[in-house]
Amino acid sequence: MWSRQRTTSTFLAFLRISRSQTSKEILSLTCHSSSSSSSSSPSPCSSGLHPSVRQPLFSRLLSPPPSPSPLMELKKVLEVLEQFAPLSLAEPWDNVGLLVEPSRPRPISTILLTNDLTEAVMDEAEALTCDLIVSYHPPLFQPIKRLVQRDWKQRLAVRALEGGIAVFSPHTSWDSVRGGVNDWLVAGLGGGQVSVLSQALASGPCRFKLEFKVRNAEELQPIAEQLKKEDSKTTLTHSVNSCAAEGLVASVLCSDTALPSAVQTLLQHGVASQALAILKTEQPPLPGHGQGRLVVLDQSVTVATAVEKMKSHLGMKHLRLALGSGHTLESTVSRAAGCAGSGASVLKGVRADLYVTGEMSHHEVLDAVASGASVILSDHSNSERGFLAVVKEKLGARLPDSVTVAISKADRDPLEVV
């Protein structure tokens, strides 16, 4: 016989049932509500359920909701990109970094990676509601005097601004960094000892060293005071010459902007000006960073095998090949030099059995062949695009789950074999 209390309890349980997530939890909740109204009337369904079945639903109802992944502002994403490949590694002529910055910042939830920002890629970015486009090649390179619709690159900049989409380009910083595009490119031939062809140097202001002689410390004192007065950052050191009769040898380190005034000061002192030498100091090298790579393969391959390996590595059905002077498809390749994109200037004069790059001019290929190097050409962006998968993996490990990193499906080299 059902009492009013028991009927009400059952009705409330039914309402809770409608919000349950699994059939076992629904059954557990119904049994628990019914049996709580009358201890003398056992529930017909409770005997077959373990207490652990009834527990999860109530635990979730009482526990706080999981914390969402933190949102990332554009500034923080740019810091991650800088950690991956410092922009200071880019070539001086390059245009890298943040190229388009919307006026209204918003959290970055979707990043689209592309080798080139074309109108097809921009369509894709808008469809994905993208917040940031990382374009390996800078879509804005030459100075712009206006933003009008008749120029396709200017149209892209306008669309990015209107859509609130930031645009970032790393270009040659990704080429130079250790583990970057060029390391990835030559890895397609197999393992080996890799070295940099054009060494990157540490960033810093240009400095000059001025060396001169004075008769004694008393003569050096007014020169030092005048140099310090003109530039507080000027560093002056001196050492005693082995022959006391020759006096003191002093040196001054100064910036390029302070160089003219420092030279003028020394020329005003007759003794110092008689033995004045000006040297330009170099920044220290950055091991592992720089343009182009040379790999001495652990296991030599034939030219034919090298071609097949690069086809697989680049995901291409066809490559262009120029056999070096005296080479055949069965010639041995033990030393290979690679430079992504247009690499002729970096590869020129490098002693290797094989050059791998995206593009070279007709005469550059002839020069390489005459030097005894075979040449593999993939077309410019095909030698770079595959590295985007590496970038996606590395960014995915450094960014929170709230940020999605996608590779463009519309991005492709404009040239194809027909």
Short mmCIF file of C-alpha atoms in Angstrom, two decimals:
data_model
loop_
_atom_site.label_atom_id
_atom_site.label_comp_id
_atom_site.label_asym_id
_atom_site.label_seq_id
_atom_site.Cartn_x
_atom_site.Cartn_y
_atom_site.Cartn_z
CA MET A 1 0.00 0.00 0.00
CA TRP A 2 1.53 3.41 -1.11
CA SER A 3 1.34 6.31 1.39
CA ARG A 4 1.29 10.01 0.34
CA GLN A 5 4.85 10.46 1.65
CA ARG A 6 6.03 7.52 -0.38
CA THR A 7 4.22 8.77 -3.49
CA THR A 8 5.82 12.23 -3.16
CA SER A 9 9.24 10.71 -2.68
CA THR A 10 8.80 8.59 -5.77
CA PHE A 11 7.68 11.62 -7.82
CA LEU A 12 10.76 13.65 -6.77
CA ALA A 13 12.93 10.73 -7.63
CA PHE A 14 11.32 10.62 -11.09
CA LEU A 15 12.24 14.28 -11.64
CA ARG A 16 15.82 13.54 -10.69
CA ILE A 17 15.82 10.54 -12.97
CA SER A 18 15.20 12.76 -16.00
CA ARG A 19 18.51 14.50 -15.34
CA SER A 20 20.57 11.37 -14.79
CA GLN A 21 23.36 10.44 -17.21
CA THR A 22 23.44 6.65 -17.16
CA SER A 23 20.85 3.94 -16.78
CA LYS A 24 22.61 2.48 -13.75
CA GLU A 25 22.65 5.82 -11.97
CA ILE A 26 18.95 6.33 -12.80
CA LEU A 27 18.10 2.98 -11.26
CA SER A 28 20.28 3.67 -8.24
CA LEU A 29 18.64 7.04 -7.58
CA THR A 30 15.08 5.63 -7.88
CA CYS A 31 15.80 2.85 -5.42
CA HIS A 32 17.49 5.18 -2.95
CA SER A 33 14.54 7.64 -2.90
CA SER A 34 11.90 4.95 -2.51
CA SER A 35 13.60 3.07 0.27
CA SER A 36 14.29 6.26 2.28
CA SER A 37 10.54 6.76 2.90
CA SER A 38 10.01 3.45 4.66
CA SER A 39 12.71 1.30 6.14
CA SER A 40 10.21 -1.55 6.60
CA SER A 41 9.50 -1.83 2.88
CA PRO A 42 12.58 -2.99 1.00
CA SER A 43 12.99 -1.77 -2.57
CA PRO A 44 12.57 -4.45 -5.16
CA CYS A 45 15.49 -3.09 -7.22
CA SER A 46 18.13 -2.42 -4.54
CA SER A 47 19.25 -5.98 -4.06
CA GLY A 48 21.09 -6.20 -7.40
CA LEU A 49 23.18 -2.98 -7.19
CA HIS A 50 26.57 -2.46 -5.58
CA PRO A 51 26.93 0.78 -3.53
CA SER A 52 29.70 1.94 -5.88
CA VAL A 53 27.13 2.22 -8.67
CA ARG A 54 25.06 4.67 -6.67
CA GLN A 55 28.01 6.82 -5.59
CA PRO A 56 29.34 8.49 -8.83
CA LEU A 57 26.25 10.58 -9.59
CA PHE A 58 26.06 12.09 -6.10
CA SER A 59 29.82 12.70 -6.05
CA ARG A 60 29.56 14.69 -9.26
CA LEU A 61 26.52 16.62 -8.00
CA LEU A 62 28.37 17.67 -4.84
CA SER A 63 31.87 18.25 -6.31
CA PRO A 64 32.77 21.57 -8.04
CA PRO A 65 32.88 21.61 -11.86
CA PRO A 66 36.30 21.06 -13.47
CA SER A 67 38.34 24.21 -14.05
CA PRO A 68 38.38 25.31 -17.70
CA SER A 69 41.72 25.60 -19.53
CA PRO A 70 43.15 29.11 -19.18
CA LEU A 71 42.59 31.49 -22.08
CA MET A 72 45.69 32.94 -23.74
CA GLU A 73 46.09 36.51 -24.84
CA LEU A 74 47.97 37.28 -28.05
CA LYS A 75 50.95 38.55 -26.08
CA LYS A 76 51.38 35.21 -24.33
CA VAL A 77 51.15 33.25 -27.59
CA LEU A 78 53.80 35.51 -29.11
CA GLU A 79 56.05 34.76 -26.14
CA VAL A 80 55.68 31.03 -26.84
CA LEU A 81 56.57 31.60 -30.51
CA GLU A 82 59.60 33.64 -29.45
CA GLN A 83 60.76 30.83 -27.17
CA PHE A 84 60.44 28.39 -30.05
CA ALA A 85 62.50 30.53 -32.46
CA PRO A 86 63.79 33.96 -31.36
CA LEU A 87 63.14 36.62 -34.00
CA SER A 88 66.70 37.85 -33.49
CA LEU A 89 67.79 34.82 -35.55
CA ALA A 90 66.08 36.21 -38.67
CA GLU A 91 68.12 37.76 -41.45
CA PRO A 92 68.51 41.58 -41.30
CA TRP A 93 66.60 42.07 -44.56
CA ASP A 94 63.61 39.99 -43.43
CA ASN A 95 60.24 41.27 -42.20
CA VAL A 96 59.33 39.03 -39.28
CA GLY A 97 57.20 39.17 -36.15
CA LEU A 98 53.67 40.47 -35.61
CA LEU A 99 52.58 42.05 -38.90
CA VAL A 100 48.87 42.63 -38.24
CA GLU A 101 47.52 43.44 -34.78
CA PRO A 102 43.76 44.02 -34.35
CA SER A 103 42.73 47.07 -32.34
CA ARG A 104 40.44 44.99 -30.13
CA PRO A 105 42.47 42.18 -28.54
CA ARG A 106 40.72 38.90 -27.86
CA PRO A 107 41.76 35.57 -26.38
CA ILE A 108 43.49 33.23 -28.83
CA SER A 109 41.55 30.00 -29.23
CA THR A 110 42.40 29.00 -32.83
CA ILE A 111 45.76 29.33 -34.60
CA LEU A 112 46.10 28.54 -38.30
CA LEU A 113 49.55 27.58 -39.63
CA THR A 114 50.31 28.22 -43.28
CA ASN A 115 53.37 28.52 -45.50
CA ASP A 116 51.83 31.38 -47.51
CA LEU A 117 48.88 33.59 -46.68
CA THR A 118 46.74 33.63 -49.81
CA GLU A 119 43.10 34.61 -50.28
CA ALA A 120 42.13 30.93 -50.19
CA VAL A 121 43.89 30.55 -46.84
CA MET A 122 42.18 33.69 -45.53
CA ASP A 123 38.80 32.20 -46.53
CA GLU A 124 39.75 29.13 -44.53
CA ALA A 125 40.82 31.21 -41.53
CA GLU A 126 37.52 33.10 -41.51
CA ALA A 127 35.56 29.84 -41.74
CA LEU A 128 37.47 28.50 -38.72
CA THR A 129 36.87 31.74 -36.78
CA CYS A 130 40.63 31.94 -36.49
CA ASP A 131 42.24 34.39 -34.05
CA LEU A 132 45.85 34.17 -35.23
CA ILE A 133 47.45 33.21 -38.55
CA VAL A 134 51.09 32.14 -38.42
CA SER A 135 52.32 32.55 -42.00
CA TYR A 136 55.87 31.29 -42.55
CA HIS A 137 56.40 33.73 -45.43
CA PRO A 138 55.60 37.35 -44.49
CA PRO A 139 52.51 38.47 -46.47
CA LEU A 140 53.65 42.06 -45.95
CA PHE A 141 57.25 42.56 -47.03
CA GLN A 142 57.68 45.80 -48.96
CA PRO A 143 56.68 49.11 -47.30
CA ILE A 144 52.99 49.94 -47.81
CA LYS A 145 51.81 53.50 -48.50
CA ARG A 146 48.11 52.69 -48.74
CA LEU A 147 45.59 49.90 -48.09
CA VAL A 148 43.41 49.46 -51.15
CA GLN A 149 41.43 46.65 -52.73
CA ARG A 150 43.31 46.45 -56.02
CA ASP A 151 46.37 44.84 -54.41
CA TRP A 152 45.82 41.27 -53.18
CA LYS A 153 48.22 41.50 -50.25
CA GLN A 154 46.66 44.75 -49.08
CA ARG A 155 43.23 43.13 -49.35
CA LEU A 156 44.46 40.38 -47.02
CA ALA A 157 45.67 42.91 -44.47
CA VAL A 158 42.31 44.70 -44.57
CA ARG A 159 40.39 41.45 -44.17
CA ALA A 160 42.55 40.44 -41.22
CA LEU A 161 41.94 43.75 -39.47
CA GLU A 162 38.20 43.67 -40.19
CA GLY A 163 37.98 40.11 -38.90
CA GLY A 164 40.07 40.78 -35.80
CA ILE A 165 42.68 38.25 -36.95
CA ALA A 166 46.32 38.77 -35.97
CA VAL A 167 49.05 37.78 -38.46
CA PHE A 168 52.54 36.67 -37.44
CA SER A 169 55.47 35.66 -39.64
CA PRO A 170 58.69 33.91 -38.47
CA HIS A 171 60.33 33.22 -41.88
CA THR A 172 64.14 33.07 -41.62
CA SER A 173 64.10 32.73 -37.82
CA TRP A 174 62.59 29.26 -38.38
CA ASP A 175 65.27 28.58 -41.01
CA SER A 176 68.09 29.53 -38.66
CA VAL A 177 67.01 28.03 -35.34
CA ARG A 178 68.46 24.69 -34.26
CA GLY A 179 65.83 22.04 -35.03
CA GLY A 180 64.15 24.36 -37.53
CA VAL A 181 63.24 24.14 -41.21
CA ASN A 182 66.74 23.39 -42.52
CA ASP A 183 67.44 20.67 -39.96
CA TRP A 184 64.08 19.12 -40.84
CA LEU A 185 64.88 19.31 -44.58
CA VAL A 186 68.23 17.46 -44.49
CA ALA A 187 66.82 14.89 -42.03
CA GLY A 188 64.90 13.48 -44.98
CA LEU A 189 68.13 11.95 -46.28
CA GLY A 190 68.84 10.06 -43.07
CA GLY A 191 70.82 10.52 -39.90
CA GLY A 192 74.28 11.98 -39.77
CA GLN A 193 76.55 14.71 -38.46
CA VAL A 194 74.94 18.08 -39.16
CA SER A 195 76.69 21.44 -39.26
CA VAL A 196 75.60 24.99 -40.11
CA LEU A 197 76.65 26.53 -43.43
CA SER A 198 76.21 30.21 -42.52
CA GLN A 199 76.69 30.71 -38.79
CA ALA A 200 74.26 32.91 -36.86
CA LEU A 201 75.75 35.46 -34.48
CA ALA A 202 74.43 36.73 -31.18
CA SER A 203 72.35 39.86 -31.43
CA GLY A 204 73.60 43.12 -30.00
CA PRO A 205 74.69 46.63 -30.93
CA CYS A 206 77.64 47.10 -33.25
CA ARG A 207 80.79 48.01 -31.32
CA PHE A 208 84.26 49.26 -32.27
CA LYS A 209 87.62 48.91 -30.59
CA LEU A 210 90.07 51.81 -30.81
CA GLU A 211 93.69 51.12 -29.89
CA PHE A 212 96.26 53.87 -29.31
CA LYS A 213 99.44 54.64 -27.36
CA VAL A 214 100.28 57.29 -24.76
CA ARG A 215 103.55 58.01 -22.92
CA ASN A 216 102.23 57.56 -19.40
CA ALA A 217 99.16 57.39 -17.15
CA GLU A 218 99.11 61.15 -16.65
CA GLU A 219 98.68 61.63 -20.40
CA LEU A 220 95.94 58.99 -20.51
CA GLN A 221 93.85 60.55 -17.72
CA PRO A 222 92.47 63.62 -19.60
CA ILE A 223 91.74 61.49 -22.68
CA ALA A 224 89.75 59.02 -20.59
CA GLU A 225 87.78 61.79 -18.89
CA GLN A 226 86.85 63.40 -22.20
CA LEU A 227 85.79 60.08 -23.75
CA LYS A 228 83.65 59.26 -20.72
CA LYS A 229 82.04 62.69 -20.83
CA GLU A 230 81.00 62.24 -24.47
CA ASP A 231 79.62 58.72 -23.98
CA SER A 232 79.05 57.25 -20.52
CA LYS A 233 78.89 53.73 -22.01
CA THR A 234 82.40 53.95 -23.45
CA THR A 235 84.74 51.38 -21.88
CA LEU A 236 88.45 52.23 -21.67
CA THR A 237 91.17 49.78 -20.70
CA HIS A 238 94.94 49.98 -20.85
CA SER A 239 97.92 47.72 -20.39
CA VAL A 240 101.62 48.35 -19.79
CA ASN A 241 103.78 47.61 -22.82
CA SER A 242 106.67 45.20 -22.37
CA CYS A 243 109.07 48.03 -23.07
CA ALA A 244 108.57 50.87 -20.59
CA ALA A 245 110.09 53.33 -23.01
CA GLU A 246 107.18 52.81 -25.43
CA GLY A 247 104.62 53.86 -22.83
CA LEU A 248 101.08 52.53 -22.41
CA VAL A 249 98.83 50.75 -24.92
CA ALA A 250 95.20 51.73 -24.35
CA SER A 251 92.00 50.52 -25.98
CA VAL A 252 88.49 51.97 -26.11
CA LEU A 253 85.25 50.04 -26.75
CA CYS A 254 82.45 52.23 -28.07
CA SER A 255 79.18 51.95 -29.98
CA ASP A 256 78.84 52.84 -33.65
CA THR A 257 77.04 56.07 -32.71
CA ALA A 258 79.87 57.11 -30.37
CA LEU A 259 82.63 56.21 -32.85
CA PRO A 260 82.92 59.61 -34.64
CA SER A 261 83.23 61.62 -31.42
CA ALA A 262 85.70 59.11 -29.92
CA VAL A 263 87.93 59.30 -32.99
CA GLN A 264 87.75 63.11 -32.95
CA THR A 265 88.81 63.15 -29.29
CA LEU A 266 91.85 60.97 -29.95
CA LEU A 267 92.88 62.98 -33.00
CA GLN A 268 93.03 66.10 -30.83
CA HIS A 269 95.80 64.47 -28.78
CA GLY A 270 98.91 64.29 -30.89
CA VAL A 271 100.57 61.27 -29.27
CA ALA A 272 97.37 59.14 -29.34
CA SER A 273 96.66 59.95 -32.97
CA GLN A 274 100.08 58.74 -34.15
CA ALA A 275 99.29 55.06 -33.54
CA LEU A 276 95.48 54.82 -33.80
CA ALA A 277 93.86 51.57 -34.99
CA ILE A 278 90.09 51.06 -35.41
CA LEU A 279 88.69 47.52 -35.28
CA LYS A 280 85.08 46.37 -35.65
CA THR A 281 84.18 43.72 -33.10
CA GLU A 282 82.09 40.68 -34.04
CA GLN A 283 79.30 39.20 -31.96
CA PRO A 284 79.94 35.65 -30.67
CA PRO A 285 78.56 32.77 -32.78
CA LEU A 286 75.45 30.83 -31.77
CA PRO A 287 76.32 27.13 -32.19
CA GLY A 288 73.69 25.16 -34.09
CA HIS A 289 71.91 28.24 -35.42
CA GLY A 290 72.26 29.74 -38.88
CA GLN A 291 71.28 29.38 -42.52
CA GLY A 292 71.66 26.11 -44.43
CA ARG A 293 72.89 22.72 -43.25
CA LEU A 294 75.57 20.24 -44.27
CA VAL A 295 75.02 16.61 -43.30
CA VAL A 296 77.65 13.87 -43.43
CA LEU A 297 75.43 10.80 -43.63
CA ASP A 298 75.92 7.87 -41.28
CA GLN A 299 75.00 5.63 -44.20
CA SER A 300 75.78 6.73 -47.74
CA VAL A 301 73.02 6.42 -50.34
CA THR A 302 72.84 6.56 -54.11
CA VAL A 303 71.47 9.58 -55.93
CA ALA A 304 68.42 7.52 -56.90
CA THR A 305 67.79 6.56 -53.25
CA ALA A 306 68.25 10.17 -52.14
CA VAL A 307 65.57 11.23 -54.62
CA GLU A 308 63.12 8.63 -53.32
CA LYS A 309 63.85 9.57 -49.71
CA MET A 310 63.17 13.24 -50.40
CA LYS A 311 59.96 12.44 -52.26
CA SER A 312 58.72 10.58 -49.21
CA HIS A 313 59.92 13.24 -46.78
CA LEU A 314 58.33 16.11 -48.70
CA GLY A 315 55.19 14.18 -49.65
CA MET A 316 55.73 14.67 -53.38
CA LYS A 317 55.35 12.42 -56.40
CA HIS A 318 57.86 14.30 -58.54
CA LEU A 319 61.10 16.21 -57.99
CA ARG A 320 63.51 17.86 -60.40
CA LEU A 321 67.02 16.41 -60.58
CA ALA A 322 70.22 17.67 -62.18
CA LEU A 323 73.08 15.16 -62.12
CA GLY A 324 76.45 16.55 -61.18
CA SER A 325 79.35 16.34 -63.60
CA GLY A 326 80.37 12.68 -63.87
CA HIS A 327 77.42 11.51 -61.73
CA THR A 328 74.85 8.82 -62.48
CA LEU A 329 71.78 7.73 -60.56
CA GLU A 330 73.97 5.12 -58.86
CA SER A 331 76.61 7.63 -57.73
CA THR A 332 77.25 7.76 -53.98
CA VAL A 333 75.97 10.56 -51.79
CA SER A 334 77.77 10.83 -48.45
CA ARG A 335 77.79 14.62 -48.02
CA ALA A 336 74.65 16.65 -48.72
CA ALA A 337 73.91 20.34 -48.29
CA GLY A 338 70.40 21.70 -47.89
CA CYS A 339 68.73 25.07 -47.70
CA ALA A 340 64.96 25.50 -47.72
CA GLY A 341 63.36 27.89 -50.20
CA SER A 342 65.74 29.58 -52.60
CA GLY A 343 69.10 28.33 -51.37
CA ALA A 344 71.61 29.02 -54.13
CA SER A 345 73.41 31.85 -52.33
CA VAL A 346 73.85 29.72 -49.19
CA LEU A 347 74.86 26.52 -51.05
CA LYS A 348 77.28 28.17 -53.47
CA GLY A 349 80.81 26.81 -53.09
CA VAL A 350 79.86 24.17 -50.50
CA ARG A 351 81.68 20.87 -51.11
CA ALA A 352 78.97 18.23 -51.25
CA ASP A 353 77.74 15.36 -53.42
CA LEU A 354 74.19 16.69 -53.42
CA TYR A 355 72.38 20.01 -53.00
CA VAL A 356 68.74 19.98 -51.81
CA THR A 357 66.69 23.17 -52.04
CA GLY A 358 63.41 24.53 -53.34
CA GLU A 359 64.52 26.53 -56.34
CA MET A 360 67.63 27.68 -58.21
CA SER A 361 68.00 29.64 -61.41
CA HIS A 362 69.15 27.97 -64.63
CA HIS A 363 72.69 29.33 -64.34
CA GLU A 364 72.93 28.50 -60.63
CA VAL A 365 72.10 24.88 -61.43
CA LEU A 366 74.75 24.85 -64.17
CA ASP A 367 77.35 26.17 -61.69
CA ALA A 368 76.44 23.50 -59.14
CA VAL A 369 76.56 20.69 -61.69
CA ALA A 370 79.96 21.88 -62.96
CA SER A 371 81.30 21.80 -59.39
CA GLY A 372 80.38 18.11 -59.14
CA ALA A 373 77.19 18.38 -57.07
CA SER A 374 73.88 16.88 -58.11
CA VAL A 375 70.85 19.07 -57.41
CA ILE A 376 67.35 18.19 -56.17
CA LEU A 377 64.70 20.91 -56.56
CA SER A 378 61.20 20.62 -55.09
CA ASP A 379 59.89 24.15 -55.90
CA HIS A 380 60.16 26.84 -53.29
CA SER A 381 57.48 26.26 -50.67
CA ASN A 382 57.48 22.47 -51.03
CA SER A 383 60.86 22.47 -49.31
CA GLU A 384 59.33 24.27 -46.29
CA ARG A 385 55.67 23.33 -45.89
CA GLY A 386 56.18 19.95 -44.25
CA PHE A 387 57.82 21.63 -41.27
CA LEU A 388 54.41 23.02 -40.22
CA ALA A 389 53.55 19.58 -38.80
CA VAL A 390 56.59 19.86 -36.51
CA VAL A 391 55.50 23.34 -35.43
CA LYS A 392 51.98 22.12 -34.67
CA GLU A 393 53.33 19.39 -32.41
CA LYS A 394 55.73 21.72 -30.60
CA LEU A 395 53.12 24.45 -30.07
CA GLY A 396 50.58 21.88 -28.93
CA ALA A 397 52.98 20.84 -26.17
CA ARG A 398 53.48 24.45 -25.01
CA LEU A 399 49.97 25.86 -25.31
CA PRO A 400 46.97 25.04 -23.09
CA ASP A 401 44.13 22.80 -24.27
CA SER A 402 42.00 25.89 -24.84
CA VAL A 403 44.11 26.72 -27.92
CA THR A 404 43.59 24.72 -31.12
CA VAL A 405 46.45 24.66 -33.64
CA ALA A 406 45.48 23.73 -37.21
CA ILE A 407 47.45 23.43 -40.46
CA SER A 408 45.92 25.06 -43.52
CA LYS A 409 44.39 22.71 -46.07
CA ALA A 410 44.17 25.44 -48.71
CA ASP A 411 47.89 26.28 -48.63
CA ARG A 412 49.90 24.87 -51.55
CA ASP A 413 52.75 25.75 -53.87
CA PRO A 414 51.47 27.71 -56.88
CA LEU A 415 53.45 25.48 -59.26
CA GLU A 416 52.57 21.88 -60.07
CA VAL A 417 53.68 19.28 -62.60
CA VAL A 418 51.01 18.70 -65.29
#
